[in-house]
Coordinates of C-alpha atoms in Angstrom, one line a residue:
M1 CA -70.0 89.2 50.4
A2 CA -66.7 89.2 48.6
R3 CA -68.2 86.6 46.4
S4 CA -71.2 88.7 45.3
R5 CA -68.8 91.6 44.5
S6 CA -66.9 89.3 42.3
R7 CA -70.0 88.3 40.4
A8 CA -71.1 91.9 40.0
G9 CA -67.7 92.9 38.9
G10 CA -67.7 90.0 36.4
R11 CA -71.0 91.1 34.9
G12 CA -69.8 94.7 34.7
M13 CA -66.7 93.6 32.9
I14 CA -68.7 91.5 30.4
A15 CA -71.0 94.5 29.7
L16 CA -68.0 96.8 29.3
L17 CA -66.3 94.3 26.8
L18 CA -69.5 94.0 24.8
A19 CA -69.9 97.8 24.7
V20 CA -66.3 98.3 23.6
G21 CA -66.7 95.5 21.0
G22 CA -69.8 97.1 19.6
L23 CA -68.0 100.5 19.3
A24 CA -65.1 98.9 17.5
A25 CA -67.4 97.3 15.0
C26 CA -69.4 100.4 14.4
S27 CA -66.5 102.8 14.1
S28 CA -64.5 100.8 11.5
S29 CA -65.8 103.0 8.7
D30 CA -68.6 105.5 8.7
T31 CA -67.7 106.6 5.2
P32 CA -69.6 104.7 2.4
P33 CA -67.4 103.2 -0.4
E34 CA -66.9 105.4 -3.4
V35 CA -68.2 102.7 -5.8
A36 CA -71.1 100.3 -5.2
E37 CA -70.2 96.6 -5.0
G38 CA -71.1 94.7 -8.1
E39 CA -69.7 93.5 -11.4
E40 CA -71.4 96.0 -13.8
H41 CA -71.4 99.7 -13.2
I42 CA -73.3 102.6 -14.8
P43 CA -72.8 106.4 -14.5
C44 CA -75.1 108.0 -11.9
A45 CA -75.5 111.3 -10.2
L46 CA -77.2 110.9 -6.8
A47 CA -79.0 113.3 -4.5
G48 CA -78.9 116.2 -7.0
A49 CA -75.3 115.9 -7.9
T50 CA -74.5 117.4 -11.3
E51 CA -71.7 115.1 -12.5
L52 CA -72.4 111.6 -13.7
K53 CA -69.8 109.1 -12.4
P54 CA -69.7 105.3 -13.0
V55 CA -70.2 104.4 -9.3
C56 CA -73.6 102.7 -9.3
A57 CA -73.8 98.9 -9.7
V58 CA -76.5 97.2 -11.8
E59 CA -77.9 93.7 -11.1
R60 CA -80.4 92.0 -13.4
V61 CA -83.2 90.0 -11.8
V62 CA -85.9 88.1 -13.6
R63 CA -89.1 87.3 -11.6
G64 CA -92.4 86.2 -13.1
G65 CA -91.0 86.9 -16.6
V66 CA -90.3 90.5 -15.8
L67 CA -86.7 91.8 -16.0
T68 CA -85.8 94.2 -13.2
L69 CA -82.7 96.2 -13.0
V70 CA -81.5 96.8 -9.4
V71 CA -79.3 99.8 -9.3
R72 CA -77.2 99.9 -6.1
H73 CA -75.8 103.2 -4.8
P74 CA -72.4 103.4 -3.1
D75 CA -74.1 104.4 0.2
G76 CA -76.1 101.2 0.3
G77 CA -79.3 102.7 -1.2
F78 CA -80.9 101.2 -4.3
R79 CA -83.6 101.7 -6.9
R80 CA -85.4 99.0 -8.9
F81 CA -86.6 99.5 -12.5
D82 CA -88.7 97.1 -14.5
V83 CA -87.8 96.8 -18.2
Q84 CA -90.9 97.4 -20.2
T85 CA -91.6 94.7 -22.8
D86 CA -93.3 97.1 -25.2
G87 CA -89.9 98.9 -25.8
S88 CA -91.0 102.1 -23.9
G89 CA -88.0 101.8 -21.6
L90 CA -88.0 101.5 -17.8
A91 CA -90.6 102.0 -15.0
P92 CA -89.9 102.2 -11.3
S93 CA -90.7 98.9 -9.6
D94 CA -92.3 100.5 -6.6
G95 CA -94.1 103.1 -8.7
A96 CA -93.5 105.8 -6.1
D97 CA -92.0 108.5 -8.4
A98 CA -92.4 109.1 -12.1
I99 CA -89.4 108.6 -14.3
V100 CA -88.2 111.2 -16.8
A101 CA -86.2 109.5 -19.5
R102 CA -84.2 110.9 -22.4
L103 CA -83.2 108.5 -25.1
G104 CA -79.9 109.0 -27.1
E105 CA -78.4 106.8 -29.8
D106 CA -76.8 104.3 -27.4
R107 CA -78.0 105.4 -23.9
M108 CA -80.9 106.4 -21.9
E109 CA -80.7 109.0 -19.1
V110 CA -83.3 108.3 -16.4
T111 CA -84.1 110.8 -13.7
L112 CA -86.1 109.6 -10.7
G113 CA -86.5 112.1 -7.8
T114 CA -83.1 113.7 -7.3
D115 CA -81.1 110.8 -8.8
R116 CA -80.0 110.4 -12.4
Y117 CA -78.8 107.2 -14.1
L118 CA -77.2 106.6 -17.6
F119 CA -78.2 103.2 -18.9
P120 CA -76.6 101.7 -22.1
V121 CA -79.3 100.7 -24.6
T122 CA -79.4 98.8 -27.8
M123 CA -82.0 100.0 -30.3
K124 CA -84.0 97.2 -32.0
S125 CA -85.0 97.9 -35.5
H126 CA -88.8 97.9 -36.1
D127 CA -89.7 95.1 -38.4
P128 CA -93.4 95.4 -39.4
R129 CA -93.5 91.8 -40.7

C-alpha cells in the first residue's frame, strides 16, 4: 500500500512540475515587442492608431512570378500584399478587404481595415516606345 501511495505521489509531482513549467514559459512576457522582427521596417499605424511609427517589418516573397510583401506587426499579426505588375500598386493577397491607397512622390500610404502602412516607392518613367 505504501508503494501505491509512492507512485501516486510521483505522478502528482510530475503533473505539478509540468504545470509549473508551463506557467513559467507562458508568463515570460505577455507584452508584444515594440518593433516587429525583421531587417526592413516601414511606418505603420495599427488598429486605428493615428501616429505612423516604423515598427512593422517587411519581407519580400516571390511565388509563381508574383512579388508579395509580407508586413509583420509587432504583436505577431501580419498582412500580405501582392505587387501589381501593371504599376497600379498593391492588392491584398487574401482579397478580404479593399485597399485605399494614396500615392505621394516617394511613398504610398495604404489603408486596409483599421491598419495603415507607408511604403517607399520608386516612380518609373512612362516610356511609350
